[in-house]
Amino acid sequence: ADAMLMLRHVLQEWIVPLSDDGGLAAFSLGQVSAIEGWVTLLWRNLPKEFGARSELGELRRALRGRLRAAQSPEGGYLCGEEWKKLVAPTIAAIEAVGRRDFAVASACATDTCRFWSLLHTLAGEGVRRERAPAIASEAEAAGATC
């Protein structure tokens, strides 16, 4: 529950534009690149129970498109309002799963605790996915049937 709360909070509140010229309307190229990296990490390592993988994949594709557009002669940018529209389906998916599956009291009293919960969740799922093929191969070799 804490990791879900933090994920929603990060996407809604922590990711805000601050362009290279100090403006607050659009993200800088560096920010878009960092956001794309964060979304890719979430897309790769978020447990399926969090229910936002396809939405994160779409968000990732949109951000990668922005990065490609930024390298064209016409350029490309991402406005703060556009970010809110791009991330809305992911937020909606997270909220729906949270209401349905994670309606338990928070164990954390601070955002720091919730953020660490999110990082531990991502790291644990990453390790689990990395080991899953090896575990399946070992079970196969041992003649295990399910």
mmCIF file with all atom_site columns, C-alpha atoms in Angstrom:
data_model
loop_
_atom_site.group_PDB
_atom_site.id
_atom_site.type_symbol
_atom_site.label_atom_id
_atom_site.label_alt_id
_atom_site.label_comp_id
_atom_site.label_asym_id
_atom_site.label_entity_id
_atom_site.label_seq_id
_atom_site.pdbx_PDB_ins_code
_atom_site.Cartn_x
_atom_site.Cartn_y
_atom_site.Cartn_z
_atom_site.occupancy
_atom_site.B_iso_or_equiv
_atom_site.pdbx_formal_charge
_atom_site.auth_seq_id
_atom_site.auth_comp_id
_atom_site.auth_asym_id
_atom_site.auth_atom_id
_atom_site.pdbx_PDB_model_num
ATOM 1   C CA . ALA A 1 1   ? 0.000  0.000   0.000   1.00 0.00 ? 1   ALA A CA 1
ATOM 2   C CA . ASP A 1 2   ? 2.791  2.430   0.874   1.00 0.00 ? 2   ASP A CA 1
ATOM 3   C CA . ALA A 1 3   ? 4.638  1.816   -2.388  1.00 0.00 ? 3   ALA A CA 1
ATOM 4   C CA . MET A 1 4   ? 1.410  2.399   -4.341  1.00 0.00 ? 4   MET A CA 1
ATOM 5   C CA . LEU A 1 5   ? 0.730  5.641   -2.493  1.00 0.00 ? 5   LEU A CA 1
ATOM 6   C CA . MET A 1 6   ? 4.245  6.842   -3.198  1.00 0.00 ? 6   MET A CA 1
ATOM 7   C CA . LEU A 1 7   ? 4.139  5.857   -6.845  1.00 0.00 ? 7   LEU A CA 1
ATOM 8   C CA . ARG A 1 8   ? 1.002  7.919   -7.368  1.00 0.00 ? 8   ARG A CA 1
ATOM 9   C CA . HIS A 1 9   ? 2.468  10.813  -5.365  1.00 0.00 ? 9   HIS A CA 1
ATOM 10  C CA . VAL A 1 10  ? 5.732  10.831  -7.344  1.00 0.00 ? 10  VAL A CA 1
ATOM 11  C CA . LEU A 1 11  ? 3.945  10.837  -10.693 1.00 0.00 ? 11  LEU A CA 1
ATOM 12  C CA . GLN A 1 12  ? 1.455  13.516  -9.643  1.00 0.00 ? 12  GLN A CA 1
ATOM 13  C CA . GLU A 1 13  ? 3.427  15.797  -7.346  1.00 0.00 ? 13  GLU A CA 1
ATOM 14  C CA . TRP A 1 14  ? 7.172  15.273  -7.657  1.00 0.00 ? 14  TRP A CA 1
ATOM 15  C CA . ILE A 1 15  ? 7.540  15.366  -11.425 1.00 0.00 ? 15  ILE A CA 1
ATOM 16  C CA . VAL A 1 16  ? 7.168  19.050  -12.283 1.00 0.00 ? 16  VAL A CA 1
ATOM 17  C CA . PRO A 1 17  ? 8.698  21.148  -15.052 1.00 0.00 ? 17  PRO A CA 1
ATOM 18  C CA . LEU A 1 18  ? 11.680 23.398  -14.504 1.00 0.00 ? 18  LEU A CA 1
ATOM 19  C CA . SER A 1 19  ? 13.211 24.212  -17.851 1.00 0.00 ? 19  SER A CA 1
ATOM 20  C CA . ASP A 1 20  ? 16.819 25.172  -18.443 1.00 0.00 ? 20  ASP A CA 1
ATOM 21  C CA . ASP A 1 21  ? 15.851 28.857  -18.525 1.00 0.00 ? 21  ASP A CA 1
ATOM 22  C CA . GLY A 1 22  ? 14.075 28.607  -15.159 1.00 0.00 ? 22  GLY A CA 1
ATOM 23  C CA . GLY A 1 23  ? 10.592 28.567  -16.656 1.00 0.00 ? 23  GLY A CA 1
ATOM 24  C CA . LEU A 1 24  ? 7.888  26.433  -15.092 1.00 0.00 ? 24  LEU A CA 1
ATOM 25  C CA . ALA A 1 25  ? 5.714  25.749  -18.135 1.00 0.00 ? 25  ALA A CA 1
ATOM 26  C CA . ALA A 1 26  ? 7.808  23.088  -19.905 1.00 0.00 ? 26  ALA A CA 1
ATOM 27  C CA . PHE A 1 27  ? 10.261 20.349  -19.019 1.00 0.00 ? 27  PHE A CA 1
ATOM 28  C CA . SER A 1 28  ? 13.868 20.603  -20.153 1.00 0.00 ? 28  SER A CA 1
ATOM 29  C CA . LEU A 1 29  ? 15.316 17.911  -22.409 1.00 0.00 ? 29  LEU A CA 1
ATOM 30  C CA . GLY A 1 30  ? 17.329 16.608  -19.450 1.00 0.00 ? 30  GLY A CA 1
ATOM 31  C CA . GLN A 1 31  ? 14.193 16.347  -17.346 1.00 0.00 ? 31  GLN A CA 1
ATOM 32  C CA . VAL A 1 32  ? 12.313 14.454  -20.051 1.00 0.00 ? 32  VAL A CA 1
ATOM 33  C CA . SER A 1 33  ? 15.258 12.083  -20.350 1.00 0.00 ? 33  SER A CA 1
ATOM 34  C CA . ALA A 1 34  ? 15.282 11.519  -16.576 1.00 0.00 ? 34  ALA A CA 1
ATOM 35  C CA . ILE A 1 35  ? 11.502 11.019  -16.476 1.00 0.00 ? 35  ILE A CA 1
ATOM 36  C CA . GLU A 1 36  ? 11.739 8.492   -19.307 1.00 0.00 ? 36  GLU A CA 1
ATOM 37  C CA . GLY A 1 37  ? 14.400 6.594   -17.357 1.00 0.00 ? 37  GLY A CA 1
ATOM 38  C CA . TRP A 1 38  ? 12.228 6.566   -14.222 1.00 0.00 ? 38  TRP A CA 1
ATOM 39  C CA . VAL A 1 39  ? 9.150  5.417   -16.161 1.00 0.00 ? 39  VAL A CA 1
ATOM 40  C CA . THR A 1 40  ? 11.220 2.689   -17.830 1.00 0.00 ? 40  THR A CA 1
ATOM 41  C CA . LEU A 1 41  ? 12.386 1.465   -14.405 1.00 0.00 ? 41  LEU A CA 1
ATOM 42  C CA . LEU A 1 42  ? 8.779  1.391   -13.212 1.00 0.00 ? 42  LEU A CA 1
ATOM 43  C CA . TRP A 1 43  ? 7.609  -0.364  -16.383 1.00 0.00 ? 43  TRP A CA 1
ATOM 44  C CA . ARG A 1 44  ? 10.297 -3.035  -16.049 1.00 0.00 ? 44  ARG A CA 1
ATOM 45  C CA . ASN A 1 45  ? 10.170 -3.662  -12.301 1.00 0.00 ? 45  ASN A CA 1
ATOM 46  C CA . LEU A 1 46  ? 6.719  -2.825  -10.998 1.00 0.00 ? 46  LEU A CA 1
ATOM 47  C CA . PRO A 1 47  ? 4.925  -5.979  -9.802  1.00 0.00 ? 47  PRO A CA 1
ATOM 48  C CA . LYS A 1 48  ? 2.001  -6.973  -11.999 1.00 0.00 ? 48  LYS A CA 1
ATOM 49  C CA . GLU A 1 49  ? -0.265 -6.646  -8.954  1.00 0.00 ? 49  GLU A CA 1
ATOM 50  C CA . PHE A 1 50  ? 0.187  -2.875  -9.227  1.00 0.00 ? 50  PHE A CA 1
ATOM 51  C CA . GLY A 1 51  ? -1.813 -3.108  -12.444 1.00 0.00 ? 51  GLY A CA 1
ATOM 52  C CA . ALA A 1 52  ? -0.255 -0.238  -14.386 1.00 0.00 ? 52  ALA A CA 1
ATOM 53  C CA . ARG A 1 53  ? 2.193  -1.988  -16.709 1.00 0.00 ? 53  ARG A CA 1
ATOM 54  C CA . SER A 1 54  ? 0.372  -1.281  -19.983 1.00 0.00 ? 54  SER A CA 1
ATOM 55  C CA . GLU A 1 55  ? -0.254 2.349   -18.989 1.00 0.00 ? 55  GLU A CA 1
ATOM 56  C CA . LEU A 1 56  ? 3.405  2.767   -18.042 1.00 0.00 ? 56  LEU A CA 1
ATOM 57  C CA . GLY A 1 57  ? 4.370  1.238   -21.390 1.00 0.00 ? 57  GLY A CA 1
ATOM 58  C CA . GLU A 1 58  ? 2.234  3.805   -23.223 1.00 0.00 ? 58  GLU A CA 1
ATOM 59  C CA . LEU A 1 59  ? 3.692  6.614   -21.118 1.00 0.00 ? 59  LEU A CA 1
ATOM 60  C CA . ARG A 1 60  ? 7.197  5.342   -21.850 1.00 0.00 ? 60  ARG A CA 1
ATOM 61  C CA . ARG A 1 61  ? 6.487  5.275   -25.598 1.00 0.00 ? 61  ARG A CA 1
ATOM 62  C CA . ALA A 1 62  ? 5.157  8.838   -25.489 1.00 0.00 ? 62  ALA A CA 1
ATOM 63  C CA . LEU A 1 63  ? 8.241  10.065  -23.606 1.00 0.00 ? 63  LEU A CA 1
ATOM 64  C CA . ARG A 1 64  ? 10.592 8.263   -25.984 1.00 0.00 ? 64  ARG A CA 1
ATOM 65  C CA . GLY A 1 65  ? 8.745  9.941   -28.852 1.00 0.00 ? 65  GLY A CA 1
ATOM 66  C CA . ARG A 1 66  ? 9.361  13.305  -27.217 1.00 0.00 ? 66  ARG A CA 1
ATOM 67  C CA . LEU A 1 67  ? 13.052 12.546  -26.893 1.00 0.00 ? 67  LEU A CA 1
ATOM 68  C CA . ARG A 1 68  ? 13.240 11.617  -30.579 1.00 0.00 ? 68  ARG A CA 1
ATOM 69  C CA . ALA A 1 69  ? 11.298 14.756  -31.565 1.00 0.00 ? 69  ALA A CA 1
ATOM 70  C CA . ALA A 1 70  ? 13.676 16.910  -29.526 1.00 0.00 ? 70  ALA A CA 1
ATOM 71  C CA . GLN A 1 71  ? 16.497 15.820  -31.823 1.00 0.00 ? 71  GLN A CA 1
ATOM 72  C CA . SER A 1 72  ? 14.662 16.825  -35.011 1.00 0.00 ? 72  SER A CA 1
ATOM 73  C CA . PRO A 1 73  ? 15.078 20.256  -36.629 1.00 0.00 ? 73  PRO A CA 1
ATOM 74  C CA . GLU A 1 74  ? 11.597 21.234  -35.416 1.00 0.00 ? 74  GLU A CA 1
ATOM 75  C CA . GLY A 1 75  ? 12.516 20.265  -31.865 1.00 0.00 ? 75  GLY A CA 1
ATOM 76  C CA . GLY A 1 76  ? 10.172 18.894  -29.296 1.00 0.00 ? 76  GLY A CA 1
ATOM 77  C CA . TYR A 1 77  ? 9.165  19.773  -25.808 1.00 0.00 ? 77  TYR A CA 1
ATOM 78  C CA . LEU A 1 78  ? 6.847  18.590  -23.079 1.00 0.00 ? 78  LEU A CA 1
ATOM 79  C CA . CYS A 1 79  ? 4.598  21.089  -21.334 1.00 0.00 ? 79  CYS A CA 1
ATOM 80  C CA . GLY A 1 80  ? 3.526  20.585  -17.737 1.00 0.00 ? 80  GLY A CA 1
ATOM 81  C CA . GLU A 1 81  ? -0.147 20.394  -18.707 1.00 0.00 ? 81  GLU A CA 1
ATOM 82  C CA . GLU A 1 82  ? 0.646  17.815  -21.361 1.00 0.00 ? 82  GLU A CA 1
ATOM 83  C CA . TRP A 1 83  ? 2.505  15.710  -18.757 1.00 0.00 ? 83  TRP A CA 1
ATOM 84  C CA . LYS A 1 84  ? -0.640 15.684  -16.616 1.00 0.00 ? 84  LYS A CA 1
ATOM 85  C CA . LYS A 1 85  ? -2.646 14.379  -19.584 1.00 0.00 ? 85  LYS A CA 1
ATOM 86  C CA . LEU A 1 86  ? -0.016 11.758  -20.474 1.00 0.00 ? 86  LEU A CA 1
ATOM 87  C CA . VAL A 1 87  ? 0.239  10.439  -16.919 1.00 0.00 ? 87  VAL A CA 1
ATOM 88  C CA . ALA A 1 88  ? -3.535 10.487  -16.192 1.00 0.00 ? 88  ALA A CA 1
ATOM 89  C CA . PRO A 1 89  ? -4.216 6.909   -17.432 1.00 0.00 ? 89  PRO A CA 1
ATOM 90  C CA . THR A 1 90  ? -1.345 5.581   -15.292 1.00 0.00 ? 90  THR A CA 1
ATOM 91  C CA . ILE A 1 91  ? -2.635 7.459   -12.235 1.00 0.00 ? 91  ILE A CA 1
ATOM 92  C CA . ALA A 1 92  ? -6.152 6.133   -12.858 1.00 0.00 ? 92  ALA A CA 1
ATOM 93  C CA . ALA A 1 93  ? -4.864 2.545   -13.102 1.00 0.00 ? 93  ALA A CA 1
ATOM 94  C CA . ILE A 1 94  ? -2.846 2.912   -9.892  1.00 0.00 ? 94  ILE A CA 1
ATOM 95  C CA . GLU A 1 95  ? -5.820 4.409   -8.050  1.00 0.00 ? 95  GLU A CA 1
ATOM 96  C CA . ALA A 1 96  ? -8.188 1.664   -9.257  1.00 0.00 ? 96  ALA A CA 1
ATOM 97  C CA . VAL A 1 97  ? -5.844 -1.100  -8.111  1.00 0.00 ? 97  VAL A CA 1
ATOM 98  C CA . GLY A 1 98  ? -5.187 0.734   -4.850  1.00 0.00 ? 98  GLY A CA 1
ATOM 99  C CA . ARG A 1 99  ? -8.882 0.991   -4.050  1.00 0.00 ? 99  ARG A CA 1
ATOM 100 C CA . ARG A 1 100 ? -9.495 -2.632  -4.980  1.00 0.00 ? 100 ARG A CA 1
ATOM 101 C CA . ASP A 1 101 ? -6.440 -4.471  -3.640  1.00 0.00 ? 101 ASP A CA 1
ATOM 102 C CA . PHE A 1 102 ? -4.504 -2.282  -1.251  1.00 0.00 ? 102 PHE A CA 1
ATOM 103 C CA . ALA A 1 103 ? -7.113 -0.764  1.043   1.00 0.00 ? 103 ALA A CA 1
ATOM 104 C CA . VAL A 1 104 ? -5.026 -1.249  4.183   1.00 0.00 ? 104 VAL A CA 1
ATOM 105 C CA . ALA A 1 105 ? -3.667 1.277   6.621   1.00 0.00 ? 105 ALA A CA 1
ATOM 106 C CA . SER A 1 106 ? -0.286 2.766   5.826   1.00 0.00 ? 106 SER A CA 1
ATOM 107 C CA . ALA A 1 107 ? 2.686  1.449   7.771   1.00 0.00 ? 107 ALA A CA 1
ATOM 108 C CA . CYS A 1 108 ? 4.646  4.602   6.952   1.00 0.00 ? 108 CYS A CA 1
ATOM 109 C CA . ALA A 1 109 ? 4.251  8.018   8.499   1.00 0.00 ? 109 ALA A CA 1
ATOM 110 C CA . THR A 1 110 ? 6.448  9.887   6.005   1.00 0.00 ? 110 THR A CA 1
ATOM 111 C CA . ASP A 1 111 ? 7.061  10.153  2.287   1.00 0.00 ? 111 ASP A CA 1
ATOM 112 C CA . THR A 1 112 ? 10.639 9.047   2.933   1.00 0.00 ? 112 THR A CA 1
ATOM 113 C CA . CYS A 1 113 ? 9.399  5.736   4.314   1.00 0.00 ? 113 CYS A CA 1
ATOM 114 C CA . ARG A 1 114 ? 6.923  5.331   1.439   1.00 0.00 ? 114 ARG A CA 1
ATOM 115 C CA . PHE A 1 115 ? 9.616  6.134   -1.144  1.00 0.00 ? 115 PHE A CA 1
ATOM 116 C CA . TRP A 1 116 ? 11.940 3.515   0.351   1.00 0.00 ? 116 TRP A CA 1
ATOM 117 C CA . SER A 1 117 ? 9.043  1.042   0.240   1.00 0.00 ? 117 SER A CA 1
ATOM 118 C CA . LEU A 1 118 ? 8.644  1.784   -3.458  1.00 0.00 ? 118 LEU A CA 1
ATOM 119 C CA . LEU A 1 119 ? 12.382 1.379   -4.112  1.00 0.00 ? 119 LEU A CA 1
ATOM 120 C CA . HIS A 1 120 ? 12.487 -1.921  -2.197  1.00 0.00 ? 120 HIS A CA 1
ATOM 121 C CA . THR A 1 121 ? 9.438  -3.152  -4.133  1.00 0.00 ? 121 THR A CA 1
ATOM 122 C CA . LEU A 1 122 ? 11.078 -2.287  -7.464  1.00 0.00 ? 122 LEU A CA 1
ATOM 123 C CA . ALA A 1 123 ? 14.398 -3.886  -6.472  1.00 0.00 ? 123 ALA A CA 1
ATOM 124 C CA . GLY A 1 124 ? 12.721 -7.039  -5.133  1.00 0.00 ? 124 GLY A CA 1
ATOM 125 C CA . GLU A 1 125 ? 10.596 -7.494  -8.234  1.00 0.00 ? 125 GLU A CA 1
ATOM 126 C CA . GLY A 1 126 ? 13.617 -6.889  -10.457 1.00 0.00 ? 126 GLY A CA 1
ATOM 127 C CA . VAL A 1 127 ? 15.570 -9.617  -8.680  1.00 0.00 ? 127 VAL A CA 1
ATOM 128 C CA . ARG A 1 128 ? 12.565 -11.968 -8.757  1.00 0.00 ? 128 ARG A CA 1
ATOM 129 C CA . ARG A 1 129 ? 12.149 -11.502 -12.512 1.00 0.00 ? 129 ARG A CA 1
ATOM 130 C CA . GLU A 1 130 ? 15.857 -11.961 -13.096 1.00 0.00 ? 130 GLU A CA 1
ATOM 131 C CA . ARG A 1 131 ? 15.863 -15.243 -11.171 1.00 0.00 ? 131 ARG A CA 1
ATOM 132 C CA . ALA A 1 132 ? 12.534 -16.592 -12.447 1.00 0.00 ? 132 ALA A CA 1
ATOM 133 C CA . PRO A 1 133 ? 13.948 -18.179 -15.641 1.00 0.00 ? 133 PRO A CA 1
ATOM 134 C CA . ALA A 1 134 ? 16.753 -19.861 -13.672 1.00 0.00 ? 134 ALA A CA 1
ATOM 135 C CA . ILE A 1 135 ? 14.312 -21.215 -11.079 1.00 0.00 ? 135 ILE A CA 1
ATOM 136 C CA . ALA A 1 136 ? 12.015 -22.524 -13.832 1.00 0.00 ? 136 ALA A CA 1
ATOM 137 C CA . SER A 1 137 ? 14.986 -24.208 -15.553 1.00 0.00 ? 137 SER A CA 1
ATOM 138 C CA . GLU A 1 138 ? 16.100 -25.836 -12.287 1.00 0.00 ? 138 GLU A CA 1
ATOM 139 C CA . ALA A 1 139 ? 12.583 -27.134 -11.636 1.00 0.00 ? 139 ALA A CA 1
ATOM 140 C CA . GLU A 1 140 ? 12.409 -28.498 -15.174 1.00 0.00 ? 140 GLU A CA 1
ATOM 141 C CA . ALA A 1 141 ? 15.784 -30.202 -14.801 1.00 0.00 ? 141 ALA A CA 1
ATOM 142 C CA . ALA A 1 142 ? 14.645 -31.769 -11.543 1.00 0.00 ? 142 ALA A CA 1
ATOM 143 C CA . GLY A 1 143 ? 11.554 -33.150 -13.279 1.00 0.00 ? 143 GLY A CA 1
ATOM 144 C CA . ALA A 1 144 ? 9.091  -30.984 -11.377 1.00 0.00 ? 144 ALA A CA 1
ATOM 145 C CA . THR A 1 145 ? 5.656  -30.805 -12.912 1.00 0.00 ? 145 THR A CA 1
ATOM 146 C CA . CYS A 1 146 ? 2.943  -28.331 -12.067 1.00 0.00 ? 146 CYS A CA 1
#
